[in-house]
Coordinates of C-alpha atoms in Angstrom, one line a residue:
Chain U
M174 CA -22.2 2.9 -51.4
D175 CA -25.7 2.3 -52.2
F176 CA -25.3 -1.4 -51.5
F177 CA -24.1 -0.3 -47.9
G178 CA -26.8 2.4 -47.5
D179 CA -29.5 -0.1 -48.7
G180 CA -28.3 -2.8 -46.3
L181 CA -28.1 -0.3 -43.3
R182 CA -31.7 1.0 -44.1
R183 CA -33.3 -2.5 -44.3
G184 CA -31.3 -3.8 -41.4
L185 CA -32.6 -1.0 -39.3
E186 CA -36.2 -1.8 -40.5
L187 CA -35.6 -5.4 -39.3
I188 CA -34.5 -4.3 -35.7
L189 CA -37.3 -1.5 -35.6
G190 CA -40.0 -3.6 -37.0
G191 CA -39.0 -6.2 -34.2
D192 CA -38.4 -9.0 -36.8
P193 CA -39.0 -12.3 -34.8
E194 CA -36.1 -13.9 -36.4
V195 CA -33.7 -11.3 -35.3
L196 CA -35.2 -10.9 -31.8
G197 CA -34.9 -14.7 -31.3
I198 CA -31.3 -14.6 -32.2
T199 CA -30.6 -11.7 -30.0
F200 CA -32.3 -13.3 -26.8
L201 CA -30.5 -16.7 -27.4
S202 CA -27.4 -14.9 -27.8
V203 CA -27.8 -12.8 -24.6
R204 CA -29.0 -15.9 -22.6
V205 CA -25.9 -17.9 -23.6
A206 CA -23.6 -15.0 -22.8
L207 CA -25.3 -14.4 -19.4
V208 CA -25.3 -18.0 -18.3
A209 CA -21.8 -18.5 -19.4
T210 CA -20.6 -15.3 -17.7
V211 CA -22.3 -16.3 -14.4
V212 CA -20.9 -19.7 -14.6
A213 CA -17.4 -18.5 -15.3
C214 CA -17.4 -15.8 -12.7
V215 CA -18.6 -18.3 -10.0
I216 CA -15.6 -20.4 -10.9
G217 CA -13.1 -17.6 -12.0
V218 CA -13.6 -14.8 -9.4
P219 CA -12.7 -17.2 -6.3
V220 CA -9.6 -18.6 -8.2
G221 CA -8.5 -15.0 -8.8
F222 CA -9.2 -14.2 -5.4
V223 CA -6.9 -17.0 -4.0
V224 CA -4.3 -16.5 -6.6
G225 CA -4.2 -12.7 -5.8
T226 CA -4.2 -12.7 -2.1
T227 CA -2.4 -16.0 -0.9
R228 CA 1.0 -17.3 -1.3
F229 CA 1.2 -21.1 -2.3
F230 CA 3.5 -23.5 -4.2
G231 CA 2.8 -23.3 -8.0
R232 CA 1.2 -19.7 -7.8
R233 CA 3.5 -18.4 -10.4
A234 CA 3.0 -21.2 -12.7
L235 CA -0.8 -20.8 -12.3
I236 CA -0.7 -17.0 -13.1
T237 CA 1.4 -18.0 -16.2
V238 CA -1.3 -20.6 -17.2
L239 CA -4.0 -18.0 -16.7
N240 CA -2.3 -15.4 -18.7
T241 CA -1.6 -17.9 -21.5
M242 CA -5.2 -19.0 -21.8
L243 CA -6.3 -15.4 -21.9
A244 CA -4.9 -15.7 -25.5
F245 CA -6.3 -19.3 -26.1
P246 CA -7.7 -19.3 -29.8
T247 CA -11.3 -19.8 -29.6
V248 CA -11.3 -22.2 -32.3
V249 CA -9.0 -24.5 -30.4
V250 CA -11.5 -24.3 -27.5
G251 CA -14.3 -25.2 -29.8
L252 CA -12.4 -28.1 -31.2
I253 CA -11.6 -29.5 -27.7
V254 CA -15.2 -29.1 -26.5
W255 CA -16.5 -30.6 -29.7
G256 CA -14.0 -33.6 -29.1
L257 CA -15.3 -34.0 -25.6
L258 CA -19.0 -33.8 -26.5
S259 CA -19.1 -35.6 -29.7
R260 CA -20.9 -38.9 -29.9
R261 CA -17.7 -40.8 -29.6
G262 CA -16.0 -38.5 -27.1
P263 CA -15.9 -38.9 -23.3
L264 CA -18.8 -36.9 -22.6
G265 CA -20.8 -37.8 -25.9
D266 CA -23.5 -39.7 -23.8
L267 CA -24.9 -36.4 -22.4
G268 CA -26.2 -35.5 -25.7
L269 CA -25.1 -31.9 -25.4
L270 CA -23.4 -31.2 -28.8
Y271 CA -25.2 -28.7 -30.9
T272 CA -27.2 -27.5 -28.0
W273 CA -27.0 -24.0 -26.5
W274 CA -25.3 -25.7 -23.3
A275 CA -22.4 -26.8 -25.5
I276 CA -22.0 -23.2 -26.3
V277 CA -22.1 -22.2 -22.7
I278 CA -19.4 -24.8 -21.9
A279 CA -17.1 -23.5 -24.6
E280 CA -17.7 -19.9 -23.5
V281 CA -17.1 -20.7 -19.9
I282 CA -13.7 -22.2 -20.7
L283 CA -12.8 -19.0 -22.4
A284 CA -14.2 -16.7 -19.8
V285 CA -12.9 -18.4 -16.7
P286 CA -9.2 -17.1 -17.4
I287 CA -10.5 -13.7 -17.9
A288 CA -12.6 -13.5 -14.7
A289 CA -9.7 -15.2 -12.8
A290 CA -6.8 -12.9 -14.2
L291 CA -8.6 -9.7 -13.8
T292 CA -9.9 -10.6 -10.4
A293 CA -6.2 -11.3 -9.4
A294 CA -5.1 -8.1 -10.7
A295 CA -8.0 -6.4 -8.9
V296 CA -7.3 -7.9 -5.4
Q297 CA -3.5 -7.6 -5.8
G298 CA -3.9 -3.7 -6.4
I299 CA -5.9 -3.4 -3.0
D300 CA -3.7 -1.8 -0.3
P301 CA -2.4 -4.3 2.0
R302 CA -3.6 -2.4 5.0
V303 CA -7.1 -3.3 4.2
R304 CA -6.4 -6.8 5.1
R305 CA -4.1 -6.0 8.1
T306 CA -6.6 -3.6 9.6
A307 CA -9.6 -6.0 9.2
L308 CA -7.4 -8.8 11.0
T309 CA -6.2 -6.7 13.9
L310 CA -9.8 -5.4 14.5
G311 CA -10.8 -9.0 15.0
A312 CA -12.3 -10.0 11.6
S313 CA -11.5 -13.3 10.5
G314 CA -12.0 -15.8 7.4
W315 CA -14.8 -14.7 5.1
R316 CA -15.3 -11.2 6.7
V317 CA -11.7 -10.3 5.7
H318 CA -12.2 -11.6 2.1
W319 CA -15.5 -9.7 1.9
L320 CA -13.8 -6.4 3.2
V321 CA -11.0 -6.8 0.5
A322 CA -13.5 -7.6 -2.2
R323 CA -15.6 -4.6 -1.1
E324 CA -12.6 -2.2 -1.7
A325 CA -12.0 -3.9 -5.0
R326 CA -15.7 -4.0 -6.0
F327 CA -15.4 -1.6 -9.1
A328 CA -12.4 -3.7 -10.5
L329 CA -14.4 -6.9 -9.8
L330 CA -17.5 -5.6 -11.6
A331 CA -15.2 -4.7 -14.5
A332 CA -13.8 -8.1 -14.8
V333 CA -17.4 -9.5 -15.0
V334 CA -18.2 -7.1 -17.6
V335 CA -15.1 -7.7 -19.6
A336 CA -15.7 -11.5 -19.6
F337 CA -19.5 -10.9 -20.8
G338 CA -18.1 -8.8 -23.5
R339 CA -15.7 -11.6 -24.7
V340 CA -18.5 -14.3 -24.5
L341 CA -21.0 -12.2 -26.4
A342 CA -18.4 -11.5 -29.2
E343 CA -17.1 -14.9 -29.6
V344 CA -17.8 -16.8 -32.9
G345 CA -15.3 -19.6 -33.5
A346 CA -16.3 -21.9 -30.6
A347 CA -19.9 -21.2 -30.9
M348 CA -20.0 -22.2 -34.5
I349 CA -18.0 -25.4 -33.9
V350 CA -19.9 -26.8 -30.9
G351 CA -23.3 -25.0 -31.5
G352 CA -23.5 -25.8 -35.1
N353 CA -25.5 -22.6 -35.9
I354 CA -28.8 -24.6 -35.8
R355 CA -31.8 -22.1 -36.3
H356 CA -33.9 -21.3 -33.3
Q357 CA -31.6 -23.5 -31.3
T358 CA -27.9 -22.5 -31.3
R359 CA -27.8 -19.7 -33.7
T360 CA -26.3 -16.7 -31.9
L361 CA -25.7 -13.2 -33.1
T362 CA -22.1 -13.8 -34.1
T363 CA -22.6 -17.1 -36.1
A364 CA -25.8 -15.8 -37.7
V365 CA -23.9 -12.9 -39.0
A366 CA -21.3 -15.3 -40.5
L367 CA -24.2 -17.3 -42.0
A368 CA -26.2 -14.4 -43.2
T369 CA -23.1 -12.7 -45.0
S370 CA -22.1 -16.0 -46.7
Q371 CA -25.6 -16.5 -47.9
G372 CA -25.7 -13.0 -49.4
D373 CA -28.6 -11.8 -46.9
F374 CA -26.8 -8.6 -46.3
P375 CA -29.5 -6.6 -44.6
L376 CA -30.0 -9.5 -41.9
A377 CA -26.2 -9.6 -41.5
V378 CA -26.2 -5.6 -41.0
A379 CA -29.1 -5.9 -38.5
L380 CA -27.5 -8.4 -36.4
G381 CA -24.1 -6.7 -36.7
L382 CA -25.8 -3.5 -35.3
I383 CA -27.3 -5.3 -32.4
L384 CA -23.9 -6.8 -31.6
L385 CA -22.3 -3.5 -31.7
G386 CA -25.0 -1.8 -29.7
L387 CA -24.5 -4.6 -27.1
A388 CA -20.6 -4.2 -27.1
L389 CA -21.2 -0.4 -26.9
T390 CA -23.4 -0.7 -23.9
V391 CA -20.9 -3.0 -22.1
N392 CA -18.1 -0.7 -22.7
V393 CA -19.9 2.3 -21.6
L394 CA -20.9 0.3 -18.5
L395 CA -17.3 -0.7 -17.9
Q396 CA -16.1 2.9 -18.3
L397 CA -18.7 4.1 -15.8
L398 CA -17.4 1.4 -13.4
Q399 CA -13.7 2.4 -14.0
G400 CA -14.5 5.9 -13.3
R401 CA -16.1 5.2 -10.0
G402 CA -13.2 3.1 -9.1
D403 CA -10.9 6.2 -9.2
A404 CA -13.4 8.4 -7.2
Chain L
M86 CA 1.9 -10.8 28.0
L87 CA 2.7 -10.9 24.4
S88 CA 6.2 -11.9 23.4
A89 CA 8.1 -12.8 20.3
R90 CA 11.1 -15.2 20.5
D91 CA 13.8 -15.7 17.9
V92 CA 11.9 -13.9 15.3
E93 CA 13.5 -13.3 11.9
H94 CA 11.8 -11.8 8.8
Y95 CA 12.9 -11.4 5.2
Y96 CA 11.7 -9.5 2.2
G97 CA 13.1 -11.7 -0.5
R98 CA 16.8 -12.5 0.6
R99 CA 17.0 -9.4 2.6
R100 CA 16.8 -9.9 6.5
V101 CA 14.8 -7.0 7.8
L102 CA 14.4 -8.2 11.4
E103 CA 16.2 -10.5 13.9
V104 CA 15.0 -10.1 17.4
P105 CA 15.9 -13.0 19.9
E106 CA 13.3 -11.8 22.5
I107 CA 10.9 -9.0 23.0
S108 CA 7.8 -8.7 25.2
V109 CA 5.0 -6.5 25.9
R110 CA 3.5 -6.6 29.5
P111 CA 0.3 -5.4 30.9
G112 CA 0.5 -2.0 32.5
E113 CA 3.6 -1.2 31.0
V114 CA 4.7 1.2 28.1
L115 CA 7.5 -0.3 25.8
A116 CA 9.0 2.0 23.3
V117 CA 10.6 0.6 20.2
V118 CA 12.9 3.3 18.7
G119 CA 15.1 3.5 15.8
P120 CA 15.6 5.5 12.5
N121 CA 13.4 4.8 9.5
G122 CA 13.6 1.5 8.0
S123 CA 15.2 -0.1 11.2
G124 CA 12.3 -2.6 11.4
K125 CA 10.0 -1.1 14.0
S126 CA 6.8 -1.4 11.9
T127 CA 7.5 -4.8 10.6
L128 CA 8.1 -5.8 14.2
L129 CA 4.8 -4.3 15.4
R130 CA 2.9 -6.2 12.6
I131 CA 4.4 -9.5 13.5
L132 CA 3.6 -8.8 17.0
A133 CA 0.0 -8.0 16.1
C134 CA -0.1 -11.3 14.2
V135 CA -1.2 -9.7 11.0
E136 CA 2.1 -10.5 9.5
R137 CA 3.7 -14.0 9.8
P138 CA 7.4 -13.9 10.6
S139 CA 9.9 -15.9 8.3
R140 CA 11.0 -17.8 11.5
G141 CA 10.3 -17.6 15.1
T142 CA 7.3 -17.7 17.3
I143 CA 4.9 -15.2 18.9
A144 CA 3.7 -16.4 22.3
W145 CA 0.7 -15.1 24.3
R146 CA 0.8 -15.6 28.0
G147 CA 3.6 -18.0 27.5
Q148 CA 1.7 -20.2 25.1
P149 CA 3.3 -20.3 21.5
V150 CA 0.6 -19.2 19.1
K151 CA 0.3 -22.0 16.4
S152 CA -3.4 -22.7 15.7
A153 CA -5.8 -20.6 13.7
A154 CA -8.1 -20.5 16.7
Q155 CA -5.0 -19.1 18.8
L156 CA -4.3 -16.5 16.2
K157 CA -8.0 -15.4 16.2
E158 CA -7.9 -15.2 19.8
I159 CA -4.6 -13.2 20.0
R160 CA -6.0 -10.8 17.2
R161 CA -9.0 -10.1 19.2
R162 CA -6.8 -9.1 22.3
V163 CA -4.0 -7.2 20.7
T164 CA -4.7 -4.4 18.5
L165 CA -2.3 -2.5 16.1
V166 CA -2.5 1.1 14.9
E167 CA -0.5 1.6 12.0
Q168 CA 1.5 4.8 11.3
H169 CA -0.8 5.5 8.1
P170 CA -4.0 3.9 9.4
W171 CA -6.4 2.5 7.0
L172 CA -9.9 3.9 7.5
F173 CA -12.8 2.2 5.7
R174 CA -15.2 4.1 3.5
G175 CA -18.0 5.6 5.3
K176 CA -18.3 7.9 8.6
V177 CA -15.9 8.0 11.4
K178 CA -18.4 6.3 13.8
D179 CA -18.9 3.6 11.5
N180 CA -15.1 2.9 11.6
V181 CA -15.2 3.0 15.5
R182 CA -18.3 0.7 15.5
F183 CA -16.8 -1.9 13.1
P184 CA -15.0 -3.9 15.7
L185 CA -17.9 -4.0 17.9
E186 CA -20.1 -5.5 15.2
L187 CA -17.5 -8.0 14.6
R188 CA -17.8 -8.9 18.4
R189 CA -21.5 -9.0 18.1
V190 CA -21.9 -6.2 20.7
G191 CA -25.6 -5.1 21.1
A192 CA -26.6 -1.9 19.6
A193 CA -27.0 0.2 22.8
E194 CA -23.8 -1.2 24.3
A195 CA -22.1 -0.4 21.0
E196 CA -23.4 3.2 20.6
R197 CA -22.0 3.8 24.3
R198 CA -18.4 2.3 23.6
V199 CA -18.2 4.2 20.2
A200 CA -19.2 7.6 22.2
D201 CA -16.6 6.6 24.8
S202 CA -13.7 5.8 22.5
L203 CA -14.3 9.0 20.4
A204 CA -14.5 11.0 23.6
M205 CA -11.1 9.6 24.8
L206 CA -9.5 11.4 21.8
S207 CA -11.8 14.4 21.8
L208 CA -13.4 13.3 18.6
E209 CA -16.9 13.8 19.5
G210 CA -17.3 16.5 16.8
L211 CA -16.0 14.3 14.0
A212 CA -18.3 11.2 14.6
G213 CA -20.5 12.0 11.6
R214 CA -17.7 13.0 9.2
D215 CA -16.8 11.0 6.1
T216 CA -13.4 9.5 6.5
R217 CA -12.1 10.9 3.3
E218 CA -12.4 14.5 4.6
L219 CA -10.1 13.9 7.3
S220 CA -6.6 15.2 8.0
Q221 CA -3.8 12.8 8.5
G222 CA -3.5 13.7 12.3
E223 CA -7.4 13.1 12.4
I224 CA -7.0 9.7 10.8
Q225 CA -4.5 8.6 13.4
K226 CA -6.8 9.7 16.2
V227 CA -9.9 8.1 14.6
A228 CA -7.6 4.9 14.2
I229 CA -6.7 4.9 17.9
A230 CA -10.2 5.4 18.9
R231 CA -11.3 2.5 16.8
A232 CA -8.5 0.3 18.4
L233 CA -9.8 1.3 21.8
A234 CA -13.2 0.2 20.9
C235 CA -11.8 -3.3 20.5
D236 CA -11.1 -3.0 24.4
P237 CA -7.6 -4.6 23.8
E238 CA -5.2 -6.0 26.3
I239 CA -2.4 -4.9 24.5
L240 CA -2.2 -1.9 22.0
L241 CA 0.5 -1.4 19.6
L242 CA 1.0 2.1 18.2
D243 CA 3.2 2.8 15.2
E244 CA 4.5 6.4 15.4
P245 CA 1.2 7.6 16.8
A246 CA 2.1 11.1 17.0
S247 CA 3.8 11.4 13.8
A248 CA 1.0 13.6 12.2
A249 CA 0.0 15.2 15.4
D250 CA 0.7 19.0 16.5
P251 CA 2.4 19.4 19.8
R252 CA -0.8 19.8 21.8
S253 CA -2.4 16.8 20.3
A254 CA 0.7 14.6 20.9
A255 CA 0.9 15.8 24.7
A256 CA -2.9 14.8 25.1
L257 CA -2.1 11.5 23.3
Y258 CA 0.6 10.6 25.6
R259 CA -1.5 11.5 28.5
L260 CA -4.2 9.3 27.2
L261 CA -1.5 6.3 27.0
D262 CA -0.6 7.0 30.6
Q263 CA -4.3 6.4 31.7
L264 CA -4.5 3.4 29.6
R265 CA -1.3 1.9 31.2
A266 CA -2.8 2.8 34.5
R267 CA -5.8 0.6 33.6
G268 CA -3.4 -2.3 33.0
I269 CA -3.3 -2.2 29.2
G270 CA 0.1 -3.2 27.7
L271 CA 1.4 -0.6 25.3
C272 CA 4.0 -0.9 22.6
L273 CA 5.0 2.2 21.0
A274 CA 7.3 2.6 17.7
S275 CA 8.8 6.1 17.6
H276 CA 11.8 7.8 16.2
Q277 CA 11.4 10.5 18.6
L278 CA 13.8 9.5 21.2
E279 CA 13.1 12.1 24.0
E280 CA 9.2 11.3 24.0
A281 CA 10.2 7.6 24.1
Y282 CA 12.3 8.0 27.2
R283 CA 9.9 10.4 28.7
W284 CA 6.8 8.1 28.3
A285 CA 8.0 4.6 28.2
D286 CA 8.8 2.2 31.1
R287 CA 11.4 0.4 28.9
V288 CA 13.1 1.3 25.6
V289 CA 14.3 -1.2 22.8
A290 CA 16.5 0.2 20.3
L291 CA 16.3 -1.3 16.7
A292 CA 19.2 -0.8 14.2
E293 CA 18.8 -2.5 11.0
G294 CA 16.3 -4.9 12.2
R295 CA 18.3 -5.8 15.3
P296 CA 18.1 -4.9 19.0
S297 CA 21.0 -2.3 19.1
P298 CA 23.7 -2.5 21.8
V299 CA 23.6 1.1 22.2
T300 CA 20.6 3.5 22.6
P301 CA 19.8 4.9 19.2
E302 CA 20.4 8.4 19.8
N303 CA 23.1 10.2 18.1
L304 CA 23.2 7.4 15.3
F305 CA 24.9 8.3 12.1
R306 CA 25.3 6.2 8.8
T307 CA 29.0 6.8 7.6
E308 CA 31.7 5.5 5.4
I309 CA 34.7 4.4 7.3
P310 CA 38.0 5.1 5.3
E311 CA 40.5 2.3 4.8
G312 CA 43.2 2.0 7.3
S313 CA 43.7 1.3 11.1
G314 CA 43.6 3.0 14.3
P315 CA 41.8 6.3 14.9
R316 CA 40.2 7.6 11.8
R317 CA 38.0 10.7 11.1
V318 CA 34.7 10.1 9.7
Q319 CA 31.8 12.2 8.5
A320 CA 28.7 11.8 10.6
G321 CA 26.0 13.9 9.2
P322 CA 27.5 17.4 9.3
L323 CA 30.0 16.4 12.1
E324 CA 33.6 15.3 11.9
L325 CA 34.0 12.5 14.4
Y326 CA 37.2 10.6 15.4
V327 CA 36.5 6.9 15.8
L328 CA 38.6 3.9 16.6
T329 CA 37.8 0.6 14.8
D330 CA 39.2 -2.2 12.8
R331 CA 36.5 -1.7 10.1
S332 CA 36.2 0.1 7.0
G333 CA 33.4 0.8 4.7
P334 CA 29.8 1.6 5.4
A335 CA 29.0 1.4 9.0
T336 CA 26.8 3.0 11.7
V337 CA 28.5 5.2 14.4
A338 CA 26.8 6.0 17.6
I339 CA 27.7 8.5 20.4
P340 CA 26.0 7.0 23.6
P341 CA 24.2 10.0 25.5
E342 CA 25.6 9.0 28.8
D343 CA 29.1 9.2 27.4
I344 CA 28.9 13.0 26.4
V345 CA 30.4 15.6 28.8
V346 CA 28.6 18.8 28.8
S347 CA 30.3 21.8 29.7
T348 CA 29.7 25.7 29.3
E349 CA 33.6 26.2 28.2
P350 CA 35.7 24.2 25.9
L351 CA 37.8 21.6 27.8
H352 CA 41.3 21.1 27.6
S353 CA 41.5 17.3 27.7
S354 CA 42.6 14.2 26.1
A355 CA 38.9 13.9 24.4
R356 CA 39.4 14.3 20.5
N357 CA 35.7 15.2 19.8
Q358 CA 34.4 18.6 20.8
F359 CA 31.2 20.3 19.4
T360 CA 29.7 23.5 20.4
G361 CA 26.1 24.4 19.9
R362 CA 23.0 25.5 21.8
V363 CA 20.5 23.7 24.0
L364 CA 17.2 23.0 21.9
R365 CA 15.3 21.1 24.6
I366 CA 15.5 20.0 28.0
S367 CA 13.5 16.9 29.3
D368 CA 13.5 15.8 32.8
D369 CA 12.3 12.3 33.6
G370 CA 11.5 13.1 37.2
R371 CA 14.0 10.5 38.6
G372 CA 17.0 12.6 38.6
R373 CA 17.9 12.1 34.9
V374 CA 17.9 14.8 32.3
T375 CA 18.0 14.7 28.6
L376 CA 19.3 17.6 26.7
T377 CA 18.9 18.0 23.0
V378 CA 21.7 20.2 21.5
D379 CA 22.0 21.7 18.1
V380 CA 25.6 21.3 16.9
G381 CA 24.8 21.4 13.2
T382 CA 22.7 18.2 13.8
E383 CA 20.8 17.3 16.9
L384 CA 22.8 15.4 19.7
V385 CA 21.3 14.1 22.7
A386 CA 23.2 14.1 26.1
R387 CA 22.1 12.7 29.3
I388 CA 23.2 14.1 32.6
T389 CA 22.0 14.4 36.1
K390 CA 19.5 17.1 37.3
Q391 CA 22.3 18.2 39.7
A392 CA 24.6 18.8 36.8
L393 CA 22.0 20.7 35.0
D394 CA 21.4 22.9 37.9
E395 CA 25.2 23.5 38.6
L396 CA 25.8 24.5 34.9
D397 CA 22.6 26.7 35.1
L398 CA 21.5 25.5 31.8
T399 CA 18.2 26.5 30.3
V400 CA 16.9 26.3 26.6
G401 CA 19.3 28.5 24.3
S402 CA 22.3 28.2 26.5
P403 CA 25.5 27.9 24.5
V404 CA 27.3 24.6 25.5
V405 CA 30.2 22.3 24.5
L406 CA 29.9 18.6 24.2
T407 CA 32.9 16.4 24.4
V408 CA 33.4 12.8 23.5
K409 CA 36.4 10.5 23.8
T410 CA 37.2 8.6 20.5
M411 CA 36.8 5.4 22.2
A412 CA 33.4 6.3 23.6
V413 CA 32.0 6.5 19.9
R414 CA 30.5 3.2 19.0
V415 CA 30.9 1.5 15.6
F416 CA 28.6 -1.2 14.4

């Protein structure tokens, strides 16, 4: 128990003392997660919108693909992206492997299905009268979509938050394509894995606490949003 | 003029609508009547071009609506008010102003039209009210005011008085009369037949998605026993003799014009006779009177004004309704 207590105490000291190593890793992690979430939502939300609101050939197949991708093993995504970006891979010339952009790419692939599937569910749950009312009052095109999105706004925000949470907590793909390089691609999750294996328990605890804190914040945010959605 | 031709609509494999031709003309009230689930709301949504029919065409001024631009045009001129209308979050006046914003009407002009529309439904007092605080009857009125703000050429109303108290309903029908006088074409879906006959210029009856060969009064779902020749069926609380080749589930109808109204039981060949009391009397002002009689269920009978006067009937009078077996329609 001493071992845990000691780790916790020294971990807190690192956080409260503003250890530059800890802060640097945290900022990098949040930056990667934010960029990946934004890119994933820019792609995934419109896809989900179309899937949720229109009828087209292959729609059911697309929904199945999206739902399958929700359970995509992250190390497999890491493997695929590594293959694409490695020197001998098709995108090797870009020189992105082991940069934080490589992590962003892998996380985007993981987060797009989440954003799309949750968006589709959100807009499907919207009363069909919203669209009909907008149309019959003379709205068209983007205006109709905007009104539907506005009714679904809390559920859409929840989709974004869930995507962010997944990206932040992901370790497998980040490790493979980022390489866990200090100051460059060492995120909270990969740093925890490394610190633990190196026996630097206090550092691992400090980083783990930060990760936990961020996850908690994200979930509190999500619950607040869902609560407002019911109102 | 707004019309639909050879329209069919399916939900999955089930056909919910099959209408060869229907049209709504300027300055005319068309009532679409029929029981719940007969396809009235679907027909109105298709006419409003907010639901695309599985087959068939909608035409505006004789031109089939095909392109997206035509759709947009027709939706600007034809407005639908659903039975349970959707109001956007916010205030009543914001909802009424919304179609004006879409049409880029200037602020001062919009303000005036919002006030006019609200006044037509006596809703001035509710302008600043949050839409979530409204009763169902108020929601329907706000939705009608919002539709009027669109300045439509054709207005489609789905059961507009379903949540209204009798006084509001009367006010609504007077408003519809004014709109008709202004040249607006109105199409009204209703299951209240007397009102439909009283206020509409034309009545189309729907039964199971199809224009019915008879008026939809006195319609009953029933189960016809096996056999041939005249059979007794249960029509709601009534026992009714029908003559048909069919058996199994069917709809039976007693045409209101084929009911003989008397004050005493008749000694005649007619096999169906029901006693009851007059519930309502509605005079169309053109010599035709519609009686609603409570015989355990409501039956509607149509007689002439002269006959009414000679029988000296008023609300509450005991009457006998007589129907020949062969007058009962089965479909």
